[in-house]
Amino acid sequence: MLLAVACQKSFIQKEPYGVLTEQQILTPKNVEGLIISAYSILNGQMDEASNAYNSPASNWSFGSVTSDDMYKGGGGTGDQNSINQMELFTVTPDTFDIGRKWLALYEGVRRANVALHALSLVKGMAPGLKAERIGEMKFLRGHFYFELKIIYNRIPYYDENTVGIKDYYVSNTKYSSAELWGKIEGDFKAAFAALPSTQADPGRPTKWAAEAYLCKTYIYQKKWSQAITAADLVINNGGYRLLKNFSATFLPQNDNGPDVIFAIQYSINDGSPKNYNGSIGDRLIPPGGPRYPRYGFERPSQNLVNAFKTDSITGLPITGNSLVRPGDYVDPRLDVTVARPGIPYKDLGILYEKSWARDAAVYGPFEAKKRVLSANSPYYLASWPYVSASNYIFIRYADVLLWKAEALIETGDLEGGRALINVIRNRAKNSNYVQNLAGTGNAAHYKIGLYTKPFTSFTQAINALRLERRLEFAAEGQRFFDLVRWGIAAPVLNSYFASESKLRGYLTGAHFVKGKNEYMPIPQSEIDLGHGLITQNPGY
Amino acid sequence: MKKHVQGFSVLFLFLIFTSAFQAFGQNIQISGKVTDASTGQTLPGVSILVKNTTVGTTTGLNGKYSLQAKIGSKLVFSYIGYQTQSVVVSNQKIIDVVMKPTATSLGQVIVTGYMTERKRDLTGAVSVVKVGKMISQPVSGIDKMLQGRAAGVDVISSGAPGGGVAVRIRGFSTIRNDDPLYIIDGVPTTSGINLLNPYDIKSIQILKDASAASIYGSRAANGVIIITTKQGNSRNPRISFNAYTGIQSVFHLPHMLSAKEYGEAYWQASENDGITHVTNAIYGSGPSPVIPAFINTDGKQTIPSANTDWLKVIFKPAVVQSYDLSVSQGTKKKRSFFALSYFNRQGILKYTNFKRITARINSDYMLFDKIKIGENLLAGFSGSTKTETNSELNSVVYDAYKMLSIAPVYDINGNFTGNPLSDIENPLGKLYRNRNNVQKTYSLFGNLYSQYELTNGLIAKTSLGLDVSVFNFDNFNPSFQEPDAQNAVSELNVTNRTNINWVWTNTLNYDKTFAGKNSLNVLLGTEAINNSMRFTTAYRNNFPLDNLNSQVLNFGNGNSQRNSGDKFENSLISYFGKVNYSFENKYLFSATLRRDGTSKLKNYKWGTFPAFSVGWRISQEGFFHSNFINNLKFRFGWGQTGNQSIPPYVTVASYSSNPYYSNYAITGSQNSVTQGYTLTGNPNPNLKWEITTQSDVGFDLGLMKNRITITADYFIKKTKNLLFNRSLPPVVGGTNVTMWDNVGSMENKGFEFNMNYKNDPSKNFKFSVMLNVSVLRNKLTSLRTGIDFIGINPAILHIVNFDQETSRTVVGEPIASFYGYTVIGIFQSQAAADADKAQPNAVAGDFKFKDLNHDGIINDKDKSIIGSPLPKFTYSLSFNSQYKNFDASVFFIGSQGNKIYDLSRYYTDFFDLSNYNKSERTLNAWTPENKNTNVPRLSMNDPNHNDRPSTYFIHNASYLILKTLQIGYTFPKRISMKIKIKRLRIYLEATNLFTITPYSGLSPEVGLQNYTSDNRNLDIGVDRGIYPPSRTFTFGVNFNL
């Protein structure tokens, strides 16, 4: 009894196992660990749950399914019903994915801030390295706020000086839109100033990556001349080039290749208990068929397939949503992007068939292909959760080229724009085309040509640019955000719903409300828990 | 009456005999020994008083006493649980007394926490479960011994063999963990209840109110269940054997659509959506569905079409068996009890199973007449093959609801197959593949103790309790390819977990009677508790073979290996004291104080928990004369108890690496990552104890020679500083979006009534009736500013509810109330639908929802509390009878006013997920020709979102269940003794013979989704396809040698 009294104080003092205290974290080595964890959240995997597909890094749901490019897919409209609501624009502040994406992006903001705060306190770190690491964290914070801005628009903003829980009760209307953009720009400018031209670790952004992202923020604000300057800096100094083959960009062998400006680094079979370091947010995308698990989400629309239709002579796009029929000429990028019946699927040595398509009665015969890895690839995990080590690219060189082209056209230099569009088309033209099973020839009628004649009007030029972006970046999570920043989301999507619903009955009733659906609602949980400081977006 | 006369005449003869030798007026030294009449054991602590004087003493640990008394004076021997005896002092120096246990329950000894008390002296609310009766019945575990047996005690359990159990005493005093504290032979445990062999149990006492429970301070807020195991108590070795075997079956299966009906419903749903040429990959395209010979979509002819009733496929009648053998013996110097048991219950869900093997040794030894040492030890093994149920995802029962009837169980090659359009694994295939995945627990539980009598009435005791368990689970998932669901490579997950908990308790107990009228019992003690847990997991895949012998890690692909591991520890130190005082057995008083320090809290480690109670046995008063009322006691108690049931370390800031979300391939490597550190949580160093304050007023009444006993209690239980892992604004990020905090207060008020009636025991036909009624009103009374409600963690909502928010806990309402929209009808015409501007997407046949805030739009603000899973009252009724050698018993339980959220309808009543089978309710869906229905029109698109959480899912689930019906026969001794058996009884029992309920699901006893999750109390009464209870017919035998 006496013994118990004597040691009571130490007896009820239990230190946790396997953790670093607030002091122990502040060594140069351990602060690096905080930085790594800020990168780790790029993939949208924020907890131990297996549903990072509700907060995907690739924005397949937030940027492609919400556009005229893709349907949700899966086993009927009720399967991941939240994404169905996103597709039909019937979302509410309670829609599940809207809350999950918000949580994942703010987790990124918080981790970057935690690392920045630790970097301000750490002792014994080489000053040059410390400055670089601060630049990296500002780059990441810029990235997360950029995503938040384009998805939710009116967002609470806080920085590394936010420490206590009470400091997280922040208004989302404190800053104007321009002020928020200014803060995002500020982070990329600081990153540009601090980061080196090359990085030993390909996962870390270079100064050119920061400049490219700055260019992207200018593009989204229609700051065209600043965008041109930024793009030129990247083009002239970054040492980037397009790969010879369009399809090669999406192979894991070319992860961090010369056309990659910033990408999320995926890894499989690395000892992670559930392989959550792979392409976890995209794990529902693989098609069906004999070699894949048939989750069958993110399904190309007929409208997207039609957009690839080309003139048999000029190889230029045939616009107007003209149905692609067997024998028609198409852009060769189509069969890299979309799985169509009768075309070989990757290097599996078999033809893709309609029977692979999950719930074809609802979602049609096409399946995802561009960012799906061959089931034969050693970089593909053939067991649950069926992820791959093939990186998702946030910014690739083609993006910078087309941003510059867009800025040039917007500022009146139609010819400058045409030249850059042709760079993109020329690469596609000179790529290896998908071959038939025997390997004796093209799998379909491919034809792609350059814009050989000068654009006659701004409208022609800008439409060509916008179509080129759609074809080049289909299934890369960008389309919806492009439509919104171009201000054409309402007409494009509503006419898409009108025509597409004749083929896909479930789209009946889908409607894009201008002035509302450009942005997702603020999650209800943020409003409920935000001490009354949060204002809902208009229309919700 | 006959017995009384006999006892009296013996005493009379004794008096005459002794008076012959008496020499009056002389003070002599007397010593002697007091023993138990039935066991011959010495009795310590017996109070001895010289009548009409203040001279007295108590017997020591060895049962001996000595005192001085005058010849001719009268010695009064009294002891709890025994008939008081008087002996006239003659000139003999040694007076040994043999005491007889009292027959009435009032004299019954109750273990109330570090001490024992007589039931008649109790001032707190304590229920005693009559174990003696129960062991002649087939009981599989503690839950079955508690259900319906005591007022105010609610037992929720899974129908699965070895499944979870949740016992709720007087409602829900907290949010996270409302499990009571179990004290088995003085050792606290919250786990391990499944491993206890019911036949080893001697008594179960339930301390319900704070005045009784607060001696257990920090962990007593949810009530305390004290379990005492058996000791040897007969001079001659006693061997007893109990065995039973039974057959269990499922008794109420819902009906799903047949292959033909589903096709027709699919066509109807498509046509409702305006599709004119309906197509389906299986049923073809045309004016109506066609059932093909084969259902493959790949053109092959390997999967013949069928009409499978998948629910019937996964269930089967199953055997349960139990064997228990014990040997016991007790002498003055040594007592021992040894028991072996084997229990095996096959599940009614195929390939599920639970088995338990236990061995127990309880013994004690008396040394030097002053020291007693002993131990109570259980070594146990349990093995359980389980499957997930009551979940939206991965639940095999729900999958059977969802699998299309047209899919056959096997393809033409005899392999498990399924529906080529759906991702559901063949439910039977899933059960079969899981058949060898046994979750094994090895356990050592018990205590070693020693007690020493310092002086008369003062006993020091020290006890070291151990609760050690080792858990092992080798979970193998073979590779398979059904038409859609698949597992490309076989996988083995190995989990090993070790829990080591110890408790060291030291007490001083002083028991003395002064002047014959004042009885005082003082207890002082300290306790130190340490709990530790560690686990490791390991994984490999791609095993060359699927057989059981291949399921070792080394046989898998080394490149796929993964592992994880962690450790946790927490401790508690306590000081406590208790005083019981009674005056003339009439005025009773008790006070308790306990102080606890916990490692789980940081700035507020210590909590102090006081309690007191008073009682008045008015029936002992001189003025109280009634032949009708034999006993009447009023009781009042007040006290505080604490709760610190939170994970360890939540008050400390730290950083750690989590393999799921901290690491990153920064180097660009495609198969290795660099370690990262994330915040472990949002620490709250100012977290405080949760405190429950309870007042209880009650009475105990005995009528007609105590043949009728009534106990009634009313209580108010208020909890403040509710511990909850509250949600923070999501801007803090998704990894740590919660923080442990003291968030609000909760109130439980209730009324409990227990009545027993026994008829005249001298009659040939003996019977007894017991009625329990419990009324409970629970509500959340406050939440701190900034928190509007307590919801379920979204990650859990996803897995178990498929993101449907079914329940919320809000101020002014009971815990886990159902939350959603209110359906006020179905639009009966397109004109009516068009007229409703609040639901722009609605068409005829869709639900009309109530616009609660009249803002002309149906949105989140139109959701409200739409029902509660908590009943208005619960009751149980049992009837036991005996006629000559036959005995019979009947046991009913009932619940009134509880609701169920039938979430199984989310998939089965709506066509949003069209490739899953639907309930037969959809045959009654709204059509222009069938308007008199509550089932909305079928639609693939459901633009009105008819499947949103609403009153459509809420159903009345009141029930009355005939739990058990038993008939037994005890062979006459003259027959059984021929085969040297003292007592031989056989019986037949039926359980769940009938259920009266309006609920249409598998069973109104839905239970919890999960019995261990932090959210288990926030998600009550939601049906997602449960493991149903079974109807069982059992044959059993009890015999004693």
Short mmCIF file of C-alpha atoms in Angstrom, two decimals, chain A residues 1 4-5 8 11-20 22 25 30 33-34 36-37 39-40 42 45-48 51 53 75-79 81 85 93-94 96 102-103 106-107 110-111 156 158 165 168-169 201-204 252 255 263-277 292-294 355 358-359 361 379 382-383 386 389 505-506 524-526 528-529 531, chain B residues 266 279 297-298 420 423 481 484 486-489 491 502 504 506 526 528-530 541 561-562 567-569 571-573 575 597-599 605-606 649 653-656 658-679 682 726-737 739 786 788-789 794 798 802-803 860 863 912-915 940-941 945:
data_model
loop_
_atom_site.label_atom_id
_atom_site.label_comp_id
_atom_site.label_asym_id
_atom_site.label_seq_id
_atom_site.Cartn_x
_atom_site.Cartn_y
_atom_site.Cartn_z
CA MET A 1 0.00 0.00 0.00
CA ALA A 4 1.47 2.34 -4.31
CA VAL A 5 1.35 5.73 -2.65
CA GLN A 8 1.58 7.09 -7.71
CA PHE A 11 2.43 5.48 -12.17
CA ILE A 12 -0.30 7.59 -13.75
CA GLN A 13 2.10 9.31 -16.14
CA LYS A 14 2.05 7.28 -19.36
CA GLU A 15 3.85 8.48 -22.45
CA PRO A 16 2.52 7.35 -25.81
CA TYR A 17 4.48 4.83 -27.84
CA GLY A 18 5.88 5.54 -31.29
CA VAL A 19 5.42 9.30 -31.36
CA LEU A 20 7.50 12.46 -31.40
CA GLU A 22 6.40 18.85 -29.84
CA ILE A 25 9.79 17.08 -33.92
CA ASN A 30 12.15 15.18 -38.16
CA GLY A 33 9.01 14.12 -41.98
CA LEU A 34 6.40 16.84 -41.55
CA ILE A 36 6.84 14.49 -46.45
CA SER A 37 3.40 14.18 -44.89
CA TYR A 39 3.22 15.81 -49.93
CA SER A 40 1.50 12.62 -48.87
CA LEU A 42 -1.69 15.31 -52.41
CA GLN A 45 -5.98 9.89 -48.81
CA MET A 46 -6.46 11.56 -45.44
CA ASP A 47 -7.54 8.76 -43.11
CA GLU A 48 -7.68 4.99 -42.87
CA ASN A 51 -12.87 5.85 -50.07
CA TYR A 53 -12.28 8.16 -54.55
CA GLY A 75 -23.43 0.02 -60.95
CA GLY A 76 -26.32 2.34 -61.64
CA THR A 77 -27.07 5.89 -60.62
CA GLY A 78 -27.33 4.94 -56.95
CA ASP A 79 -23.77 3.61 -56.82
CA ASN A 81 -24.99 8.49 -55.57
CA GLN A 85 -25.76 14.25 -57.90
CA PRO A 93 -24.42 21.04 -49.07
CA ASP A 94 -24.77 17.53 -47.60
CA PHE A 96 -20.86 13.40 -49.44
CA TRP A 102 -13.00 19.89 -48.68
CA LEU A 103 -11.55 17.85 -45.80
CA TYR A 106 -7.81 21.57 -46.03
CA GLU A 107 -5.78 18.70 -44.62
CA ARG A 110 -2.98 22.33 -42.50
CA ARG A 111 -0.04 20.00 -43.10
CA PRO A 156 -11.86 30.37 -45.39
CA TYR A 158 -5.61 30.72 -42.81
CA ILE A 165 -8.14 25.09 -32.47
CA TYR A 168 -9.64 27.63 -37.16
CA TYR A 169 -12.99 29.38 -36.84
CA ASP A 201 13.86 14.31 -55.67
CA PRO A 202 11.44 14.38 -58.60
CA GLY A 203 8.54 14.67 -56.17
CA ARG A 204 9.58 18.19 -55.15
CA PRO A 252 4.65 4.79 -65.47
CA ASP A 255 6.79 9.21 -64.67
CA ALA A 263 2.95 15.32 -60.60
CA ILE A 264 1.85 13.30 -57.64
CA GLN A 265 4.19 10.40 -57.00
CA TYR A 266 2.44 7.06 -56.69
CA SER A 267 3.95 3.91 -55.34
CA ILE A 268 2.70 0.35 -54.80
CA ASN A 269 4.00 -2.68 -52.91
CA ASP A 270 5.95 -0.36 -50.68
CA GLY A 271 4.95 -1.96 -47.38
CA SER A 272 1.86 0.17 -46.91
CA PRO A 273 -0.79 -2.07 -45.32
CA LYS A 274 -3.39 -1.31 -47.99
CA ASN A 275 -1.39 0.19 -50.82
CA TYR A 276 -2.90 3.58 -50.24
CA ASN A 277 0.22 5.21 -51.74
CA TYR A 292 -9.91 -5.86 -64.29
CA PRO A 293 -12.19 -5.69 -61.24
CA ARG A 294 -14.99 -3.89 -63.09
CA SER A 355 -19.57 -6.78 -72.39
CA ARG A 358 -20.48 -2.21 -66.40
CA ASP A 359 -24.16 -1.38 -66.54
CA ALA A 361 -27.76 -0.11 -70.23
CA TYR A 379 3.16 -1.06 -61.94
CA ALA A 382 -3.81 -6.87 -59.50
CA SER A 383 -5.33 -7.20 -56.04
CA TYR A 386 -6.42 -2.25 -57.77
CA ALA A 389 2.11 3.41 -59.50
CA GLY A 505 -32.01 8.43 -70.05
CA TYR A 506 -30.64 9.06 -66.58
CA GLN A 524 -23.02 21.73 -44.56
CA SER A 525 -20.72 20.42 -41.82
CA GLU A 526 -18.52 23.52 -42.21
CA ASP A 528 -22.90 23.74 -38.91
CA LEU A 529 -19.59 23.72 -37.07
CA HIS A 531 -19.64 29.22 -35.40
CA TYR B 266 -36.95 -3.37 -64.03
CA THR B 279 -32.78 -3.00 -72.52
CA THR B 297 -22.97 -11.07 -70.79
CA ASP B 298 -19.78 -12.29 -72.45
CA PRO B 420 -22.56 -10.71 -64.15
CA ASP B 423 -20.15 -6.42 -57.92
CA GLN B 481 -13.27 -14.93 -60.15
CA ASP B 484 -17.93 -9.67 -61.67
CA GLN B 486 -13.15 -11.11 -57.98
CA ASN B 487 -10.00 -11.41 -55.99
CA ALA B 488 -7.08 -11.77 -58.36
CA VAL B 489 -4.50 -13.00 -55.86
CA GLU B 491 -4.06 -12.95 -49.49
CA TRP B 502 -3.45 -6.21 -13.78
CA TRP B 504 -3.57 -4.75 -7.20
CA ASN B 506 -5.41 -3.70 -0.73
CA THR B 526 -6.15 1.38 -2.33
CA ALA B 528 -3.66 0.29 -8.71
CA ILE B 529 -4.67 -0.75 -12.21
CA ASN B 530 -2.55 -1.04 -15.33
CA ASN B 541 -0.29 -12.45 -51.05
CA GLN B 561 4.89 -8.36 -47.39
CA ARG B 562 3.45 -5.61 -45.22
CA LYS B 567 1.28 -0.32 -28.28
CA PHE B 568 -0.98 1.40 -25.77
CA GLU B 569 -0.96 1.64 -22.01
CA SER B 571 -3.17 3.26 -15.56
CA LEU B 572 -5.35 4.24 -12.66
CA ILE B 573 -4.64 4.66 -8.99
CA TYR B 575 -8.06 5.40 -2.67
CA GLY B 597 -6.13 9.38 -10.64
CA THR B 598 -5.88 8.42 -14.28
CA SER B 599 -3.07 8.47 -16.80
CA LYS B 605 -5.98 13.76 -13.48
CA TRP B 606 -7.86 13.34 -10.21
CA TYR B 649 -3.01 9.88 -24.93
CA ALA B 653 0.30 16.69 -28.45
CA SER B 654 2.40 14.43 -30.64
CA TYR B 655 3.42 13.54 -34.16
CA SER B 656 3.47 10.06 -35.59
CA ASN B 658 0.63 6.44 -40.11
CA PRO B 659 1.20 3.99 -42.96
CA TYR B 660 -2.13 4.91 -44.56
CA TYR B 661 -1.64 8.63 -44.97
CA SER B 662 1.74 9.96 -43.77
CA ASN B 663 4.29 8.63 -46.22
CA TYR B 664 5.23 9.62 -49.75
CA ALA B 665 7.35 8.47 -52.66
CA ILE B 666 9.23 11.76 -52.77
CA THR B 667 12.18 10.19 -54.62
CA GLY B 668 9.93 9.14 -57.47
CA SER B 669 10.32 5.48 -56.55
CA GLN B 670 7.42 3.31 -57.60
CA ASN B 671 7.74 0.81 -54.79
CA SER B 672 9.10 2.57 -51.76
CA VAL B 673 8.14 5.59 -49.72
CA THR B 674 9.79 8.04 -47.37
CA GLN B 675 8.41 8.22 -43.88
CA GLY B 676 6.39 11.25 -42.91
CA TYR B 677 4.93 12.51 -39.65
CA THR B 678 1.47 13.89 -39.10
CA LEU B 679 -0.24 15.24 -36.04
CA ASN B 682 -5.93 17.45 -31.70
CA ARG B 726 -16.41 16.16 -31.06
CA SER B 727 -16.23 17.37 -34.62
CA LEU B 728 -14.20 20.45 -35.37
CA PRO B 729 -14.90 22.72 -38.34
CA PRO B 730 -13.72 20.76 -41.39
CA VAL B 731 -11.16 23.45 -42.25
CA VAL B 732 -8.88 21.75 -39.72
CA GLY B 733 -8.47 18.99 -42.31
CA GLY B 734 -9.64 15.44 -42.67
CA THR B 735 -6.96 13.53 -40.80
CA ASN B 736 -7.73 14.95 -37.37
CA VAL B 737 -11.14 16.52 -37.64
CA MET B 739 -11.06 16.52 -30.59
CA GLY B 786 -20.81 25.82 -31.24
CA ASP B 788 -25.42 21.79 -32.72
CA PHE B 789 -25.65 18.04 -32.58
CA PRO B 794 -18.49 10.22 -41.81
CA HIS B 798 -19.72 5.43 -45.39
CA PHE B 802 -23.38 3.95 -47.40
CA ASP B 803 -23.30 7.62 -46.42
CA ASP B 860 -31.61 20.14 -45.44
CA LYS B 863 -34.98 17.42 -41.78
CA ASP B 912 -31.39 3.65 -58.10
CA LEU B 913 -29.08 0.68 -57.80
CA SER B 914 -30.90 -1.27 -60.43
CA ASN B 915 -28.66 -4.33 -60.48
CA MET B 940 -33.81 4.27 -62.08
CA ASN B 941 -33.02 7.97 -61.91
CA HIS B 945 -34.55 11.54 -54.48
#
